[in-house]
Coordinates of C-alpha atoms in Angstrom, one line a residue:
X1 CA -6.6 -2.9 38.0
X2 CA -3.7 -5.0 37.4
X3 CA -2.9 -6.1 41.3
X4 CA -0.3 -5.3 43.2
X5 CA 2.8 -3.8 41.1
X6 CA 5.3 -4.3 44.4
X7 CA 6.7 -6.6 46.5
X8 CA 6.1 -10.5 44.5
X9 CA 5.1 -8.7 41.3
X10 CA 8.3 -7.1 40.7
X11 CA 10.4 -10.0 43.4
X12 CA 13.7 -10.2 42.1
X13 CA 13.2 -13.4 40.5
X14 CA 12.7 -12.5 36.8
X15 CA 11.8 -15.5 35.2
X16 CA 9.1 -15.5 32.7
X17 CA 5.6 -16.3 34.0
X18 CA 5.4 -20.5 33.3
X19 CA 2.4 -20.2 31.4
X20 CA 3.4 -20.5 27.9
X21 CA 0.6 -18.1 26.2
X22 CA 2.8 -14.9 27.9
X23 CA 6.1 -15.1 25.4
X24 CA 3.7 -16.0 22.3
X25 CA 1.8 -12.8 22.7
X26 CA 4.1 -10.2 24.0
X27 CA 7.0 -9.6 21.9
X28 CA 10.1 -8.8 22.9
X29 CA 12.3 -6.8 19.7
X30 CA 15.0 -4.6 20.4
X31 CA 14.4 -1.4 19.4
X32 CA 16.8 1.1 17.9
X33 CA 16.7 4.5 17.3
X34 CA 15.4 5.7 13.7
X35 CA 16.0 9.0 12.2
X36 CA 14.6 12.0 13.3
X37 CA 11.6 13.1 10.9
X38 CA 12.8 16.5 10.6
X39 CA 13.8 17.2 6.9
X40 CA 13.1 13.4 5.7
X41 CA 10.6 14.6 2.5
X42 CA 13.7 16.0 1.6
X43 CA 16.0 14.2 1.6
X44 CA 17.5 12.0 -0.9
X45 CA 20.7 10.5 0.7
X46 CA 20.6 8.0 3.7
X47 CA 21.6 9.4 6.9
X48 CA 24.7 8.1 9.0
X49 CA 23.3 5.3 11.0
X50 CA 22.2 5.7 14.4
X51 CA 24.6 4.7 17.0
X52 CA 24.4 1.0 18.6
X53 CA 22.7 0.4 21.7
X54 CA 25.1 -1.2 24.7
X55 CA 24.3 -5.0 25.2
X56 CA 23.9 -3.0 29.0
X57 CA 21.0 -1.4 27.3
X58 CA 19.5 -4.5 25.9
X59 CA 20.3 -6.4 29.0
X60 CA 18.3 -4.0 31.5
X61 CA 15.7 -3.9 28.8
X62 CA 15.0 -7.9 28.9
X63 CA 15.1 -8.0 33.3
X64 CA 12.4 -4.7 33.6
X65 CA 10.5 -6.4 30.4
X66 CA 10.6 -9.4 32.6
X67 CA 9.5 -7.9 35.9
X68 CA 6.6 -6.4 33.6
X69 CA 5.0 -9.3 32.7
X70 CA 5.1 -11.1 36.2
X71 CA 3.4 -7.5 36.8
X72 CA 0.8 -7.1 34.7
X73 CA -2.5 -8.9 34.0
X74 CA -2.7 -8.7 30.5
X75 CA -6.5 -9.7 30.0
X76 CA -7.3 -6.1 31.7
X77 CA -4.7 -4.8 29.8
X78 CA -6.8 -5.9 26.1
X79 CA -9.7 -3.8 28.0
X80 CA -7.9 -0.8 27.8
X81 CA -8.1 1.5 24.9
X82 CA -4.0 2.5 23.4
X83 CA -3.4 5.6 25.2
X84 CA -4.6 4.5 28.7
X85 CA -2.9 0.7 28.0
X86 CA 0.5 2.5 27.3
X87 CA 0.2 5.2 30.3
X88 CA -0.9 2.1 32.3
X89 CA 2.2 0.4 31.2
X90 CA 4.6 3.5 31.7
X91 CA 3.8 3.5 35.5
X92 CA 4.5 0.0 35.8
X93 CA 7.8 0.3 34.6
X94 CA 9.0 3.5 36.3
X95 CA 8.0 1.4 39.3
X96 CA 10.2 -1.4 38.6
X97 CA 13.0 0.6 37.6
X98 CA 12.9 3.0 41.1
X99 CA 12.5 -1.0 43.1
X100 CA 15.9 -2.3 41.1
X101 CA 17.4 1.1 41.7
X102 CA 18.0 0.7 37.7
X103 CA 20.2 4.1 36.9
X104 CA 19.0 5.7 33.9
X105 CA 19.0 9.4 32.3
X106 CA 15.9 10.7 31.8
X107 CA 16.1 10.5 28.4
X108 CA 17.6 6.5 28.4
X109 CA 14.5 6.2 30.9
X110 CA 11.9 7.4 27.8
X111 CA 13.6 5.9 25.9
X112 CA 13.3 2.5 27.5
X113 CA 9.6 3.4 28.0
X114 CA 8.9 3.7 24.7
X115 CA 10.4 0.8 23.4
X116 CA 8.9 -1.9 25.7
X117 CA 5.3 -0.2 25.5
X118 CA 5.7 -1.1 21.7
X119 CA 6.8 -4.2 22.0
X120 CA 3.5 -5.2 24.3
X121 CA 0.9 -3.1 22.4
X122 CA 2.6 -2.7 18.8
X123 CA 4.9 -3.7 16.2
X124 CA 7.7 -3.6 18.2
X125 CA 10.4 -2.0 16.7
X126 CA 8.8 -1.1 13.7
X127 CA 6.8 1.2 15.4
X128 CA 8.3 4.4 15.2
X129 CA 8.8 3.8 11.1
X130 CA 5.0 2.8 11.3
X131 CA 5.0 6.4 12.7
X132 CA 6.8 8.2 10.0
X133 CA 4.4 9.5 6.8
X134 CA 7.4 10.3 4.8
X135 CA 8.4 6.7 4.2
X136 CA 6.8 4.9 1.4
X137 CA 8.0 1.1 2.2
X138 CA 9.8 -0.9 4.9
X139 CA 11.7 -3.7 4.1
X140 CA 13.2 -5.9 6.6
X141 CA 15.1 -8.6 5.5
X142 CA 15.8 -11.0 8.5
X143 CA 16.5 -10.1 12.2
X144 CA 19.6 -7.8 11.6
X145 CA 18.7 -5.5 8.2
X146 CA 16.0 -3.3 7.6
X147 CA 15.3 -0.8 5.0
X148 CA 13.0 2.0 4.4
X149 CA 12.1 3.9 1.1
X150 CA 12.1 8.1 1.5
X151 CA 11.7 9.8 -1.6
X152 CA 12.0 6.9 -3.9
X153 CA 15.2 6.3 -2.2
X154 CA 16.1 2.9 -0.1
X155 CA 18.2 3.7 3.0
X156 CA 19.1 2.1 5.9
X157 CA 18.0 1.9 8.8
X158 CA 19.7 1.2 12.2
X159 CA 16.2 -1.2 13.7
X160 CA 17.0 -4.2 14.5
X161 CA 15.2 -7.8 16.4
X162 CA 16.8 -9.4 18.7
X163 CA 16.6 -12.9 16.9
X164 CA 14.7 -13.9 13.6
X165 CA 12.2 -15.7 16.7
X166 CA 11.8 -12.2 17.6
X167 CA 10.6 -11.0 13.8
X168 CA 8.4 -14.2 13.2
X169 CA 6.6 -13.0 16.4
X170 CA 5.8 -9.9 15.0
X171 CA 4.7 -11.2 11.4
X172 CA 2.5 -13.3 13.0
X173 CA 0.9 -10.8 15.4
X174 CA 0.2 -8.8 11.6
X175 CA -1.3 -11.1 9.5
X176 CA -3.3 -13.5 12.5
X177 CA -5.5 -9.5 12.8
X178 CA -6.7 -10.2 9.3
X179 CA -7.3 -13.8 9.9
X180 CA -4.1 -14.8 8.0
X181 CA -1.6 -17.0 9.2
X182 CA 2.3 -17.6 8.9
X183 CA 4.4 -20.7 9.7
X184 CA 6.7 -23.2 7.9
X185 CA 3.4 -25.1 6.6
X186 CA 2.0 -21.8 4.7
X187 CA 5.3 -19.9 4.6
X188 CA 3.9 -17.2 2.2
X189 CA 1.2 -14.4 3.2
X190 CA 0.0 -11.6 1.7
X191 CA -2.0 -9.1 4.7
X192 CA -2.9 -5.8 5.6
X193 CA -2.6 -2.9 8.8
X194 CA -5.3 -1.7 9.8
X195 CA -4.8 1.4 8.0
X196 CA -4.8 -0.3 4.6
X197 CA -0.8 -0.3 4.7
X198 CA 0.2 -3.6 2.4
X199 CA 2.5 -6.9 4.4
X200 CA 3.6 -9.3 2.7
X201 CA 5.9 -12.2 4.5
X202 CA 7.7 -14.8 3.4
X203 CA 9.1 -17.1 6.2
X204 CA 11.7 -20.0 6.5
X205 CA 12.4 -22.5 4.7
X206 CA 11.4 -20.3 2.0
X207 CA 13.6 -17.1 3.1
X208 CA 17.1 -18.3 3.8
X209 CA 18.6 -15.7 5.7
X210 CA 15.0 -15.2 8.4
X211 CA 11.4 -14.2 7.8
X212 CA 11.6 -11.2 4.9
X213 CA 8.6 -8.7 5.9
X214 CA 7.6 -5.7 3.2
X215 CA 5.1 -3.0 4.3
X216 CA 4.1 -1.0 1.4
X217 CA 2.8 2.6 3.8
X218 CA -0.4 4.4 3.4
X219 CA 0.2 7.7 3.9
X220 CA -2.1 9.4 6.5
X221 CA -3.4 11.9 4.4
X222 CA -5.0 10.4 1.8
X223 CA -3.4 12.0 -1.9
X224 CA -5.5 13.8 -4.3
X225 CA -4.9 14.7 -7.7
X226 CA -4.2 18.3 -6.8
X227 CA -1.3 17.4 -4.7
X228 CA -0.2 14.9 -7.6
X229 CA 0.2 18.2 -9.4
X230 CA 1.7 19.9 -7.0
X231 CA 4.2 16.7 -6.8
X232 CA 5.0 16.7 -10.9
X233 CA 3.6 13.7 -11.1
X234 CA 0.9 14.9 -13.6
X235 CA 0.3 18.3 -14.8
X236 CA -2.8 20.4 -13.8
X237 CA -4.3 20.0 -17.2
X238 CA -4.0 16.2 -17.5
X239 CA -5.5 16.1 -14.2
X240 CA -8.3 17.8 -15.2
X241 CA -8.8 14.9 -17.9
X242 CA -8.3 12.4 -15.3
X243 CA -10.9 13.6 -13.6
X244 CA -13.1 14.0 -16.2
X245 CA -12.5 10.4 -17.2
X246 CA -13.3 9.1 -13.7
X247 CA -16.9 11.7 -13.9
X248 CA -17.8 10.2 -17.2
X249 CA -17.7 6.9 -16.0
X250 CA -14.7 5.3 -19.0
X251 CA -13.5 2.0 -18.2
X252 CA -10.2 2.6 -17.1
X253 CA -7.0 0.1 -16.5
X254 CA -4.1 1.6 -14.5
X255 CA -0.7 0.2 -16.0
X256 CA 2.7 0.6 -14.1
X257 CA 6.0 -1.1 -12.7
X258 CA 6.0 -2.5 -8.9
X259 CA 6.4 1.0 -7.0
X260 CA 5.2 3.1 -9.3
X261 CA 2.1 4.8 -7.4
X262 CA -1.0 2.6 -9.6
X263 CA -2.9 1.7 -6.2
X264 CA -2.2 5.6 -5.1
X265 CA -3.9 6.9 -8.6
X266 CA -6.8 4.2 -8.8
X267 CA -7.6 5.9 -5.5
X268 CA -7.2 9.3 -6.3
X269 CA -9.5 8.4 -9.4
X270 CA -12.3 7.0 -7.4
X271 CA -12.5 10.2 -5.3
X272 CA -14.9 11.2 -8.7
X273 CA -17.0 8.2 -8.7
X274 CA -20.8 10.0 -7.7
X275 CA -21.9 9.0 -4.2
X276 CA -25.2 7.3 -5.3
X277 CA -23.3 4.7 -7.2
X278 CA -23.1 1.2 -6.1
X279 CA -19.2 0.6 -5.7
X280 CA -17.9 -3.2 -5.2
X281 CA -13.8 -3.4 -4.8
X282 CA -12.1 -7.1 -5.2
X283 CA -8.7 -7.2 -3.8
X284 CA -6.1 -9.5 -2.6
X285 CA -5.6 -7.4 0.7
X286 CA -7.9 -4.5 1.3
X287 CA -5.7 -1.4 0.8
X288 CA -8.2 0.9 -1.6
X289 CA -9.7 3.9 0.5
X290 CA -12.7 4.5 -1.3
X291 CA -14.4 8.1 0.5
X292 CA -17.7 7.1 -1.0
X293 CA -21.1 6.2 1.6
X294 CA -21.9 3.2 -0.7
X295 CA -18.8 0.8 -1.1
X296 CA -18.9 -3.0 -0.8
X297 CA -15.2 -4.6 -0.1
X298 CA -14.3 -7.9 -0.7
X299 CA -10.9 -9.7 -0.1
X300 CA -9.5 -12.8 -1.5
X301 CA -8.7 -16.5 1.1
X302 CA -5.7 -18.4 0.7
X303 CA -6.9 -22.2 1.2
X304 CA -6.5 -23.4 5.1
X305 CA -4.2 -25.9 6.1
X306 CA -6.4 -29.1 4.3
X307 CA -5.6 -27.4 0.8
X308 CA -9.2 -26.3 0.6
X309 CA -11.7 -23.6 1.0
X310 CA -9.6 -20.6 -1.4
X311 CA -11.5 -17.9 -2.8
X312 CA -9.8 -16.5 -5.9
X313 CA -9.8 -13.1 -7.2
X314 CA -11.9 -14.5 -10.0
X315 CA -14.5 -16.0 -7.4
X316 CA -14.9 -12.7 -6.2
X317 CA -14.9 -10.9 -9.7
X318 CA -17.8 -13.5 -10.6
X319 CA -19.7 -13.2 -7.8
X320 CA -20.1 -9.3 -7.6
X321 CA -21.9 -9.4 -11.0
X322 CA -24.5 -10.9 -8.9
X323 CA -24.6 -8.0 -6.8
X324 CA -26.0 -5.1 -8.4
X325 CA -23.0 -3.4 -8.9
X326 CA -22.5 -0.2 -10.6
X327 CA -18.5 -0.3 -10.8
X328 CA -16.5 -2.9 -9.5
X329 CA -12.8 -2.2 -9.3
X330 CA -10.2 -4.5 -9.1
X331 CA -6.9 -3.6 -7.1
X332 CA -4.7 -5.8 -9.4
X333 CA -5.4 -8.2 -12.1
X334 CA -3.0 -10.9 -12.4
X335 CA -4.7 -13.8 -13.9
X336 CA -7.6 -15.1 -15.1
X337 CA -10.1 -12.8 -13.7
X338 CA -9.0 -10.3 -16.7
X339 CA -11.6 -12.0 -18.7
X340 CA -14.3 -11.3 -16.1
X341 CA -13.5 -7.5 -15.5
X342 CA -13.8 -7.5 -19.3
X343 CA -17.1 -8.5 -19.2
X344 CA -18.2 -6.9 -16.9
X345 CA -17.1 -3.7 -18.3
X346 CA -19.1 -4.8 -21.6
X347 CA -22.3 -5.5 -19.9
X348 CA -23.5 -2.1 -18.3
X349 CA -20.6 -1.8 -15.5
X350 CA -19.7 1.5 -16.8
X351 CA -16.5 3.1 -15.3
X352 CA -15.3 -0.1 -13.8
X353 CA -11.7 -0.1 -13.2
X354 CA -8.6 -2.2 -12.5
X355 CA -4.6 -1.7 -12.3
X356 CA -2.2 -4.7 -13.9
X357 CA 1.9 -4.6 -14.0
X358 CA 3.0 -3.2 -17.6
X359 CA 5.8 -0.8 -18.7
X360 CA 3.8 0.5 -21.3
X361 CA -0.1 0.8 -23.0
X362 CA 0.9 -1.5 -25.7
X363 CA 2.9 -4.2 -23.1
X364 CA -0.7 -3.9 -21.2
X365 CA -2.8 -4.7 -23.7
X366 CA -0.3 -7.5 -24.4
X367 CA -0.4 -8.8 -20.8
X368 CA -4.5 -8.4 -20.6
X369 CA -4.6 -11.2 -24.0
X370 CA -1.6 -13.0 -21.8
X371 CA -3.9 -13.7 -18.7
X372 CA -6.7 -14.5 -20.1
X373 CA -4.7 -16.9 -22.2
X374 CA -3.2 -18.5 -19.4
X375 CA -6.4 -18.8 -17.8
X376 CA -7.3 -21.8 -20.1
X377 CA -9.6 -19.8 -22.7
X378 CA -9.4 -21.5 -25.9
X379 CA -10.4 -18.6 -28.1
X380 CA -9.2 -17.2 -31.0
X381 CA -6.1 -13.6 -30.4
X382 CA -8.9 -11.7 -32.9
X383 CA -11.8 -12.4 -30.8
X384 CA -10.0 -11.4 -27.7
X385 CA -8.3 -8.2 -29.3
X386 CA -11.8 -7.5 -29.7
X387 CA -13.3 -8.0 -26.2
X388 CA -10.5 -5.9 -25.4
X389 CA -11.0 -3.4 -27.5
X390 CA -15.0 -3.3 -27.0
X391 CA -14.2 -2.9 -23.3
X392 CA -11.1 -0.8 -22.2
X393 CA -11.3 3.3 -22.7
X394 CA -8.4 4.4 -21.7
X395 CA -5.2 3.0 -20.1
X396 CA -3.2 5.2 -17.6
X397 CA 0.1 4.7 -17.6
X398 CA 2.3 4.6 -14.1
X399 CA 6.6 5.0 -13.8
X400 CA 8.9 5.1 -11.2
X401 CA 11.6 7.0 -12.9
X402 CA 15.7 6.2 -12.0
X403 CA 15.7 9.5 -9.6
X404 CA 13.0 8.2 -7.5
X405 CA 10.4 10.0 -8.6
X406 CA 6.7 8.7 -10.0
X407 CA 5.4 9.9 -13.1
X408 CA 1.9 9.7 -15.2
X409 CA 3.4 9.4 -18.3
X410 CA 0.8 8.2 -20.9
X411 CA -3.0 8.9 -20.9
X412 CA -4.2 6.4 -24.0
X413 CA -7.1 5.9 -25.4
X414 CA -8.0 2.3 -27.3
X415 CA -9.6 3.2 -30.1
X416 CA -10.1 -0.1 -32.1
X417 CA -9.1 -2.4 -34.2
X418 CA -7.2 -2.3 -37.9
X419 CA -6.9 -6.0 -38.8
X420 CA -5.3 -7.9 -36.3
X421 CA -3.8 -4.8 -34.6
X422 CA -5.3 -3.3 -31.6
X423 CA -5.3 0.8 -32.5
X424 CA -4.2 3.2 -29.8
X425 CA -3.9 6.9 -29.5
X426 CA -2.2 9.4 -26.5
X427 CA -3.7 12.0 -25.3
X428 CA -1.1 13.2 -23.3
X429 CA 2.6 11.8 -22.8
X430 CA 5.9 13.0 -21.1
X431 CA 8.5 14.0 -22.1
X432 CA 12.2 13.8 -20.1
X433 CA 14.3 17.1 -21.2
X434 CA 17.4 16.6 -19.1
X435 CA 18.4 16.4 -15.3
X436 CA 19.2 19.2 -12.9
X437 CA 22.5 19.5 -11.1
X438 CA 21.3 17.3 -8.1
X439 CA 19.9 14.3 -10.1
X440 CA 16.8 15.4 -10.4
X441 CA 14.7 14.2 -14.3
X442 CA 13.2 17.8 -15.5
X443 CA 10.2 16.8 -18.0
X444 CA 7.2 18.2 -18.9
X445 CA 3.6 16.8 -20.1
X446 CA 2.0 17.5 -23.0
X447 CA -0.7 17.2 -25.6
X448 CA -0.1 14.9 -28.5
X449 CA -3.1 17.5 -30.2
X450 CA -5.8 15.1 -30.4
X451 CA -8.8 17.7 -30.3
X452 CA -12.0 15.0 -29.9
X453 CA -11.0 11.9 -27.7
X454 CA -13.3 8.5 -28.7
X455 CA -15.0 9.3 -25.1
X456 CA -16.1 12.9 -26.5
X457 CA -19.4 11.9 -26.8
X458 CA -19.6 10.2 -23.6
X459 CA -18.0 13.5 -22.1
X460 CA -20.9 15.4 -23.9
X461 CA -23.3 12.9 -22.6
X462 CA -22.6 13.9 -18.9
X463 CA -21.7 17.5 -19.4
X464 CA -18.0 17.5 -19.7
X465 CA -17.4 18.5 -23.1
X466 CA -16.2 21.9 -22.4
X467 CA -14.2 21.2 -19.5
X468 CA -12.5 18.3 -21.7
X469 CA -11.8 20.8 -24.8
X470 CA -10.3 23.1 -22.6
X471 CA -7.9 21.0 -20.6
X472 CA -6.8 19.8 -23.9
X473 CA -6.4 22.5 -25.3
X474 CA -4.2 24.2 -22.4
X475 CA -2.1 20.8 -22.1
X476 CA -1.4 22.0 -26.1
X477 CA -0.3 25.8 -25.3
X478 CA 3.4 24.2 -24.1
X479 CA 4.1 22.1 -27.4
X480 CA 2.9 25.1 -29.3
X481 CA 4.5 27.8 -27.7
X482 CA 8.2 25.8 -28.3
X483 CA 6.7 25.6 -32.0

């Protein structure tokens, strides 16, 4: 399929095919090793670093990559599906490596294999941390550093590009999949993986030391509320009310720090949402994983390269009011389009919900009157207290604590307003009681005793009263029990 693979296609002379398309889409990183997966969910401390390949290594690397391109037709190779493109590719270079009588071990020699099959079909060098599900982020800043985050930890790592080139390559073979683009005119770009996973790159002039690339992960397995339990991160009884609060359809805003799992809950929340109800998500880059049948997804566009043709979060918010929605969901709200999720959840959206960064319930109810502010509404902080108020049910609150680990540590209800003063009340809050011997934040949730929540009617309305009395009630055995 892709012509003759000896004699001219793998001739000693290893220059680069003259066509200048080849070096633009085939990348060339160097690969390192990456620490093994065995044990990494538990561990807290970064390993040593992996040895250092031999500038032999990266040397033999560059000639076979060479000899592969003036090999291989690479229009038959998009035709392929992965596994047959990479076996495809694996014969081509064990052929070129038995014609230059290239001595390798066999493990040097899969070794090679691997890393030049990613650098044509993947993310280079990235790959094998694309591969791990224990690490939550990867963070490479420039051609030489890169860092991972396993168990709320940063380490690290040993991968490394051959030149900052090398890394711009690869940023741009990410974001041009989602239409997105990445140069020193639009220096900044927010994309996606296809499996959701979050990029954001910021090139030079604007990053000094080479393009900085961030990949927040999606783990494989999408998480649940049951294994959030299982984690600490909430305790079985409050996730009983969270799922009570996502079956009786409260309007629900997500609050948390950078990191601390919001996207990860919002998702576990939606698993309730019924599967006859009209869903329509807005989000700057897709990354939601909505399990329902009926589910509309729409994504923000940065302006082209006139300064025109953006679509704001706030276009988007607007226009799915037109659309017959049921709930729409916002993955973040950072500006303006506040005001329209508002009203939306105060015209018949029911169980619409959104996630915004604040430390606390009372900073996000602060920061919601903030955007909508700085969105240019001239009206008065009573009236919007009020919209807010008339609007929001309950605000989850998100943390990252100092040992790593992610939290649920307020469920609050907004209850109304006393004057000028927007009136809260938790249902359920944690507590930190003290630390372990390896670092580890012991805490515990519980009930704050509040027996009839403001949604208790709504709860009754859809049949949940019972299962909400009870998981209140049970979160309350702890706190009495210490009594």
């Amino acid at each position: 399929m892709f012509g003759r693979r000896t004699g001219s296609s793998a001739a000693p002379a290893l220059a680069p095919k003259p066509m200048p398309a080849a070096p633009a889409r085939v990348a060339e990183p160097i690969a390192m090793p990456v620490p093994t997966e065995a044990s990494a969910r538990q561990r807290t401390v970064a390993p040593p670093p992996a040895p250092q390949k031999s500038e032999d290594y990266f040397r033999t690397k560059s000639m076979i990559f060479g000899a592969l391109i003036e090999a291989i037709d690479l229009a038959q190779l998009a035709r392929l599906d992965g596994e047959s493109a990479r076996e495809e590719i694996r014969d081509i270079v064990s052929e070129i490596i038995g014609l230059k009588n290239i001595v390798l071990s066999i493990a040097e020699q899969e070794e090679l294999l691997d890393d030049i099959c990613n650098d044509v079909l993947g993310y280079g060098p990235l790959e094998p941390l694309l591969a791990r599900d224990d690490i939550a982020d990867v963070m490479v800043n420039g051609a030489e550093r890169t860092f991972i985050e396993v168990a709320g930890k940063i380490q690290l790592t040993s991968v490394r590009f051959r030149d900052n080139a090398q890394l711009m390559n690869i940023c741009q073979r990410i974001v041009s999949q989602v239409g997105r683009r990445v140069d020193e005119a639009s220096p900044i770009c927010d994309a996606r993986l296809p499996d959701g996973s979050r990029v954001n790159v910021i090139a030079p002039p604007l990053a000094i030391d080479g393009p900085a690339l961030t990949i927040r992960k999606f783990k494989k397995d999408k998480l649940t509320l049951e294994q959030l339990v299982r984690f600490g991160a909430i305790s079985p009884e409050g996730a009983k009310i969270l799922q009570i609060i996502g079956k009786v359809r409260c309007n629900v805003v997500i609050s948390g720090g950078t990191g601390s799992g919001k996207t990860t809950l919002l998702n576990c929340l939606t698993a309730y949402i019924e599967h006859d109800e009209r869903v329509i998500t807005c989000e700057d880059a897709a990354e939601l994983q909505l399990q329902q049948p009926h589910v509309v997804r729409l994504e923000t566009r940065p302006p082209n390269l006139e300064g025109s043709g953006a679509i704001t979060m706030r276009d988007l918010v607007k226009n799915c009011l037109r659309m017959r929605p049921e709930r729409i969901i916002v993955g973040e709200v950072r500006g303006p389009e506040a005001f329209d999720l508002l009203q939306a959840m105060n015209t018949g959206h029911d169980g619409s919900m959104g996630t915004l960064h604040a430390n606390s319930p009372r900073e996000c109810l602060s920061r919601i009157e903030s955007m909508i502010t700085m969105g240019g509404f001239a009206l008065p902080s009573r009236t919007l207290r009020e919209m807010i108020t008339g609007s929001v049910d309950v605000i989850i609150q998100a943390m990252r604590l100092r040992d790593g680990s992610r939290r649920i540590t307020h469920i609050t209800e907004v209850l109304g307003m006393e004057g000028d003063v927007i009136i809260t009340q938790d249902l359920l809050v944690y507590d930190i009681l003290g630390e372990d011997a390896n670092g580890k934040l012991i805490g515990r949730h519980r009930s704050t005793g509040v027996g009839r929540p403001r949604f208790w009617e709504r709860a009754r309305y859809y049949g949940e009263e019972r299962a909400l009395a009870a998981a209140l009630d049970a979160a309350a055995v702890p706190e009495a029990a210490n009594e």
